[in-house]
Amino acid sequence: MNLLDGLWGILDLLLVAVLLLLAMAAVLSSDRRRSMMLFIVFGLVLALVWARLHAPDIALAEAAIGAGLGGALLMATLRRDTHQQTDQFPQHPVVLWGAGVLVMVLGTMIAWGLFSVLPTVEQTWRKGAAVDAQLAFSGVSHPVTAVLLNFRAWDTLLELAVLLAAILGIRALGYVRSAYVTEVAFSQLAVWLVPLLILMAGYVLWAGAHSPGGAFQAGALLAGAGILLRLAGYSHAGLPTTRWLVRLGLVVGTGVFLLVGLGLLGWGQGFLHYPVAYAKWWILLIEMLATVSIGMTLTLAFMGGIPQKEAA
Amino acid sequence: MVGLSAINPQFLYGCAGIFLFAIGLWGTWLHAHYVRKIISLNVMGAGVFLTLIAVAYRGENLPPDPVPHALVLTGIVVAVSATALALVIIRRLEDAANE
């Protein structure tokens, strides 16, 4: 037992060391392309850390959204025509290291503050026990989904609104010149992968009620399918070609969430207070539509806005 | 071996998160190019998420606190959509500069 604990300790130290070194390398490397690659690897190691800390939901989301989509978004900004893209820090080395020492002192102060306060607030601050006690009334058996779509549904609604605001901003900017090349070789891959990704999205969405998964991970998988289609040369990335269907898809997640909340308010239940007997079905409906909106939003974000035909 | 097993994962990963935040702050502050600022900003965000999840961790045999987990999950999605918007603005600026 002691030996096993010791091994876990070594693994923890190793993970933390690799994570911090990757972050340093991604921030300090002067080659932009290498910095992006290191950031993607950083995201994948972070997914391992989430798994280590018993956060499988976040590990799934990090691998799909943080590392996968974030990486794809960054790579889409690389220009083909400029080969060498180097970003040296413009400051004098003394300024550079002075600032480095300053942020490390700040970090040490925050860490010292947090860990001296934490033990005293620990008991009153934690809401985990309250979630466990109310879980039976939430309509789902997975605590993270219960928090997201029932106990703190407000947060999730506002978060979907943030997503909608971001995509509205992207669309308002008009179409941007894409930096990536479409590869015919991808179309063969897409034939196999896209149906598989859609199937996986459906499973992850359904599984969210009782185990890790849910609308965010499922939406990210759908976006993966969309990006693959875009890279394979489909100009609309599998999105509807009619404008109003695209618009409907983007707002349906936030819209129906809000309507359900207001409907329940009118019913005399309170905003987003699901009746226990039907909670599961309301949550499933909201999650399904949120998945569609999240998938479409993230795909459009990768494409840099409006499909080419619309822009023309 | 016994000494290593005394390391508290909550403390170790919590501190790692705070230092990721510091490294990201360093890059966001000093890099001149916007894409590099965005990468650094994402490292900062990852640090905040890591600290939250480390605090939610309650040991090997206990279920973690689901509330910070839900917060971080929504945080990741918000971070990626903010990143997407920022990158499109940067691409737009570069296109405008090249025209």
XYZ file of C-alpha atoms in Angstrom:
411
model
C 0.000 0.000 0.000
C 2.786 2.384 0.919
C 4.647 1.484 -2.269
C 1.521 2.202 -4.331
C 1.035 5.560 -2.596
C 4.658 6.384 -3.318
C 4.158 5.541 -6.989
C 1.111 7.833 -7.126
C 3.216 10.557 -5.557
C 5.892 10.143 -8.246
C 3.222 10.139 -10.973
C 1.692 13.333 -9.564
C 5.055 15.100 -9.474
C 5.832 13.911 -13.002
C 2.471 15.107 -14.376
C 2.820 18.511 -12.727
C 6.416 18.907 -13.964
C 5.474 17.996 -17.555
C 2.443 20.310 -17.432
C 4.428 23.313 -16.160
C 7.305 22.716 -18.597
C 4.897 22.452 -21.557
C 3.173 25.685 -20.505
C 6.558 27.458 -20.202
C 7.670 26.138 -23.599
C 4.366 27.115 -25.271
C 4.561 30.643 -23.851
C 8.308 31.194 -24.393
C 8.964 29.437 -27.742
C 9.643 31.980 -30.474
C 8.305 29.817 -33.321
C 4.550 30.408 -33.537
C 3.753 27.045 -35.107
C 5.726 25.198 -32.416
C 4.027 27.236 -29.709
C 0.602 26.113 -31.016
C 1.701 22.462 -31.163
C 3.020 22.675 -27.595
C -0.277 24.251 -26.498
C -2.215 21.309 -27.998
C 0.071 18.782 -26.229
C -0.375 20.848 -23.047
C -4.158 20.425 -23.413
C -3.824 16.658 -23.800
C -1.613 16.369 -20.685
C -4.164 18.553 -18.883
C -6.871 16.029 -19.867
C -4.750 13.352 -18.093
C -4.558 15.596 -15.020
C -8.376 15.959 -15.003
C -8.691 12.174 -15.163
C -6.218 11.894 -12.268
C -8.267 14.342 -10.168
C -11.493 12.319 -10.687
C -12.953 14.807 -13.174
C -13.842 12.596 -16.173
C -16.405 15.097 -17.511
C -13.742 17.765 -17.747
C -11.187 15.332 -19.181
C -13.644 14.587 -22.017
C -14.391 18.263 -22.568
C -10.706 19.250 -22.443
C -9.638 16.622 -24.978
C -12.475 17.540 -27.371
C -12.854 21.287 -26.785
C -9.695 22.615 -25.132
C -6.993 20.710 -26.975
C -8.931 19.596 -30.080
C -11.035 22.589 -31.006
C -8.774 25.207 -29.444
C -5.858 23.741 -31.392
C -7.845 23.644 -34.639
C -8.891 27.288 -34.140
C -5.287 28.354 -33.555
C -3.981 26.398 -36.547
C -6.622 28.070 -38.730
C -4.840 31.399 -38.128
C -1.517 30.163 -39.544
C -0.805 31.590 -42.974
C 0.391 29.384 -45.768
C 2.275 32.140 -47.557
C 4.539 33.089 -44.653
C 6.854 30.215 -43.784
C 8.798 31.523 -40.834
C 6.596 33.029 -38.161
C 8.729 33.974 -35.201
C 7.615 36.056 -32.249
C 10.530 37.172 -30.111
C 9.661 39.002 -26.925
C 10.311 42.637 -27.908
C 11.477 43.589 -24.397
C 14.991 43.733 -23.035
C 16.037 40.472 -21.222
C 16.196 42.339 -17.908
C 12.537 43.440 -18.280
C 11.641 39.902 -19.340
C 13.217 38.215 -16.322
C 12.096 40.989 -13.973
C 8.501 40.440 -15.081
C 9.018 36.671 -14.716
C 10.188 37.066 -11.116
C 7.283 39.450 -10.438
C 4.578 37.035 -11.665
C 6.198 34.151 -9.744
C 6.155 36.245 -6.538
C 2.482 37.020 -7.274
C 1.823 33.287 -7.793
C 3.503 32.389 -4.499
C 1.418 35.028 -2.691
C -1.844 33.726 -4.210
C -0.914 30.123 -3.338
C 0.004 31.119 0.220
C -3.248 33.053 0.602
C -5.424 30.303 -0.853
C -3.976 27.461 1.172
C -3.994 29.379 4.443
C -7.673 30.312 3.974
C -8.863 26.999 2.515
C -8.901 24.809 5.664
C -11.010 27.339 7.585
C -13.687 27.839 4.897
C -13.658 24.233 3.703
C -16.741 23.029 5.576
C -19.099 25.970 5.032
C -18.020 26.577 1.461
C -18.593 23.135 0.008
C -21.883 22.451 -1.726
C -21.108 18.837 -2.680
C -23.116 17.387 0.225
C -26.152 19.517 -0.669
C -25.948 18.268 -4.277
C -25.804 14.644 -3.093
C -28.798 15.200 -0.805
C -30.948 16.716 -3.581
C -29.744 14.469 -6.414
C -32.833 12.212 -6.270
C -35.056 15.218 -7.117
C -32.977 16.450 -10.057
C -34.206 14.065 -12.759
C -30.702 12.753 -13.494
C -28.303 10.584 -11.495
C -25.005 12.214 -12.531
C -24.177 15.043 -10.081
C -22.337 17.268 -12.621
C -25.294 17.157 -15.048
C -27.668 17.813 -12.131
C -25.703 20.951 -11.214
C -25.453 22.129 -14.832
C -29.077 21.658 -15.864
C -31.043 21.805 -12.655
C -29.441 23.286 -9.548
C -27.475 25.948 -11.395
C -29.390 25.964 -14.691
C -29.197 29.774 -14.623
C -25.419 29.630 -15.093
C -25.726 27.222 -17.986
C -28.400 29.343 -19.688
C -26.198 32.427 -19.408
C -23.248 30.435 -20.677
C -25.179 29.408 -23.789
C -26.015 33.104 -24.196
C -22.270 33.889 -24.072
C -21.718 31.349 -26.853
C -24.488 32.964 -28.882
C -22.933 36.412 -28.323
C -19.542 35.113 -29.491
C -20.945 33.638 -32.716
C -22.957 36.813 -33.375
C -19.706 38.755 -33.034
C -17.933 36.374 -35.410
C -20.737 36.627 -37.974
C -20.826 40.400 -37.659
C -17.155 40.535 -38.676
C -17.933 38.944 -42.033
C -16.082 36.154 -43.761
C -12.342 35.936 -43.126
C -9.802 34.474 -45.531
C -9.197 30.872 -44.475
C -5.638 29.803 -43.873
C -6.150 26.054 -44.116
C -6.057 23.954 -47.289
C -8.862 21.565 -48.142
C -7.547 18.065 -48.629
C -9.273 15.620 -50.972
C -7.635 12.806 -49.001
C -9.817 13.817 -46.040
C -13.042 12.996 -47.887
C -12.375 9.262 -47.564
C -11.686 9.712 -43.859
C -14.805 11.862 -43.491
C -17.008 9.107 -44.961
C -16.034 6.882 -42.062
C -15.498 9.361 -39.259
C -18.462 11.725 -39.605
C -21.200 9.100 -39.014
C -19.105 7.682 -36.170
C -18.720 11.136 -34.564
C -22.475 11.793 -34.835
C -23.192 8.407 -33.251
C -20.690 9.125 -30.466
C -22.257 12.546 -29.879
C -25.653 10.887 -29.456
C -24.232 8.374 -26.994
C -22.274 10.965 -24.975
C -25.417 13.125 -24.764
C -27.576 10.246 -23.525
C -24.899 9.003 -21.122
C -24.719 12.451 -19.503
C -27.816 11.693 -17.424
C -26.074 8.981 -15.401
C -22.331 9.130 -16.143
C -19.709 11.573 -17.479
C -20.858 13.283 -20.676
C -23.540 15.749 -21.721
C -24.363 18.572 -24.108
C -20.932 20.237 -24.118
C -18.943 17.135 -24.962
C -21.567 15.974 -27.476
C -21.630 19.424 -29.098
C -17.837 19.378 -29.378
C -17.979 15.965 -31.112
C -20.529 17.334 -33.611
C -18.237 20.320 -34.207
C -15.400 17.851 -34.838
C -17.522 16.248 -37.557
C -18.230 19.693 -39.034
C -14.555 20.698 -39.063
C -13.612 17.397 -40.706
C -16.207 18.012 -43.440
C -14.855 21.553 -43.931
C -11.298 20.263 -44.246
C -12.499 17.616 -46.706
C -13.707 20.418 -48.966
C -17.409 20.772 -48.140
C -17.865 24.552 -48.105
C -20.821 24.388 -45.712
C -19.275 21.786 -43.384
C -22.518 19.823 -43.268
C -24.456 22.849 -41.987
C -27.788 23.718 -43.627
C -27.429 25.843 -46.772
C -30.517 27.929 -46.009
C -29.801 30.993 -43.904
C -32.794 30.783 -41.621
C -32.026 27.153 -40.709
C -28.489 28.162 -39.685
C -29.893 31.015 -37.603
C -32.509 28.737 -36.049
C -29.850 26.166 -35.168
C -27.663 28.781 -33.507
C -30.415 30.192 -31.273
C -32.484 27.065 -30.587
C -30.394 25.943 -27.566
C -30.582 29.256 -25.718
C -34.103 29.976 -26.972
C -35.792 26.774 -25.868
C -33.884 26.813 -22.557
C -35.262 30.313 -21.909
C -38.798 29.386 -23.075
C -38.864 26.328 -20.807
C -37.743 28.523 -17.898
C -40.380 31.175 -18.613
C -43.047 28.523 -19.234
C -42.373 26.967 -15.830
C -42.518 30.441 -14.295
C -45.953 30.979 -15.877
C -47.016 27.539 -14.642
C -46.341 28.730 -11.116
C -43.204 26.626 -10.620
C -40.552 29.328 -10.538
C -37.954 30.040 -13.232
C -36.358 26.759 -14.386
C -37.901 24.870 -11.451
C -38.742 21.569 -13.100
C -41.530 19.434 -11.578
C -39.683 16.348 -10.288
C -41.725 13.858 -12.351
C -40.870 15.514 -15.686
C -37.414 16.933 -14.870
C -35.619 14.193 -16.803
C -37.512 14.935 -20.033
C -37.133 18.711 -19.820
C -33.410 18.254 -19.200
C -33.079 15.849 -22.126
C -34.932 18.238 -24.481
C -32.815 21.214 -23.442
C -29.601 19.194 -23.703
C -30.466 17.864 -27.172
C -31.150 21.326 -28.570
C -28.134 22.794 -26.741
C -25.973 20.116 -28.391
C -27.165 21.226 -31.846
C -26.467 24.888 -31.048
C -23.055 24.207 -29.495
C -22.018 21.992 -32.418
C -23.079 24.563 -35.010
C -21.571 27.490 -33.093
C -18.175 25.829 -32.746
C -18.133 24.696 -36.403
C -18.979 28.213 -37.602
C -16.347 29.628 -35.251
C -13.726 27.419 -36.919
C -14.853 28.477 -40.382
C -14.451 32.106 -39.327
C -18.091 32.969 -39.802
C -20.445 32.916 -42.708
C -20.052 30.187 -45.345
C -18.468 31.460 -48.565
C -21.644 31.317 -50.671
C -23.468 33.635 -48.294
C -20.567 36.040 -48.155
C -20.342 36.334 -51.950
C 8.749 6.527 -0.742
C 6.980 7.382 2.491
C 8.025 11.013 2.087
C 6.467 11.202 -1.385
C 3.167 9.712 -0.271
C 2.844 12.621 2.153
C 2.333 15.050 -0.785
C -1.261 16.191 -0.782
C -2.612 16.150 -4.384
C -4.953 19.036 -3.560
C -1.970 21.192 -2.576
C 0.330 20.000 -5.382
C -2.180 20.502 -8.228
C -3.584 23.656 -6.625
C -0.115 25.248 -6.628
C 0.523 23.973 -10.173
C -2.667 25.773 -11.267
C -1.561 29.033 -9.652
C 1.848 28.808 -11.339
C 0.221 28.093 -14.716
C -1.748 31.302 -14.127
C 1.518 33.142 -13.408
C 3.252 31.745 -16.529
C 0.245 32.697 -18.667
C 0.177 36.186 -17.161
C 3.858 36.588 -18.041
C 3.218 35.702 -21.695
C -0.004 37.730 -22.011
C 1.811 40.741 -20.617
C 5.038 40.635 -22.627
C 4.199 39.077 -26.000
C 3.637 41.633 -28.734
C 1.803 39.365 -31.170
C -1.915 38.871 -30.514
C -2.028 35.143 -31.293
C 0.710 34.586 -28.686
C -1.240 36.682 -26.191
C -4.269 34.440 -26.828
C -2.246 31.243 -26.241
C -0.889 32.723 -23.001
C -4.373 33.818 -21.941
C -5.574 30.230 -22.415
C -2.697 28.986 -20.223
C -3.882 31.467 -17.569
C -7.420 30.097 -17.842
C -6.189 26.505 -17.588
C -4.427 27.493 -14.361
C -7.645 28.841 -12.840
C -9.511 25.669 -13.863
C -6.777 23.448 -12.402
C -6.847 25.268 -9.055
C -10.656 24.928 -8.885
C -10.573 21.201 -9.681
C -7.712 20.616 -7.223
C -9.829 22.240 -4.499
C -12.814 20.066 -5.528
C -10.688 16.908 -5.114
C -11.341 15.234 -1.769
C -9.034 12.232 -1.801
C -8.812 8.821 -3.413
C -11.960 7.244 -1.965
C -14.322 10.220 -1.858
C -16.393 11.618 -4.735
C -15.200 15.128 -5.724
C -17.328 18.253 -5.320
C -19.543 18.489 -8.468
C -20.138 22.266 -8.248
C -16.606 23.394 -9.266
C -16.654 20.636 -11.909
C -19.764 22.159 -13.492
C -18.202 25.647 -13.271
C -15.016 24.511 -15.018
C -16.989 22.643 -17.692
C -18.899 25.799 -18.632
C -15.651 27.760 -18.252
C -13.891 25.651 -20.887
C -16.697 26.276 -23.396
C -16.778 30.015 -22.658
C -12.961 30.193 -22.977
C -12.973 28.460 -26.358
C -15.761 30.669 -27.736
C -13.974 33.813 -26.514
C -10.775 32.489 -28.123
C -12.636 31.876 -31.393
C -14.016 35.429 -31.429
C -10.601 36.902 -30.604
C -8.887 34.869 -33.339
C -11.453 35.947 -35.952
C -10.884 39.589 -34.953
C -7.104 39.049 -35.305
C -7.522 37.426 -38.747
C -9.774 40.278 -39.781
C -7.146 42.820 -38.667
C -4.428 40.980 -40.597
C -6.616 40.799 -43.715
C -7.299 44.530 -43.429
C -3.572 45.257 -43.036
C -2.766 43.223 -46.164
C -5.376 44.858 -48.362
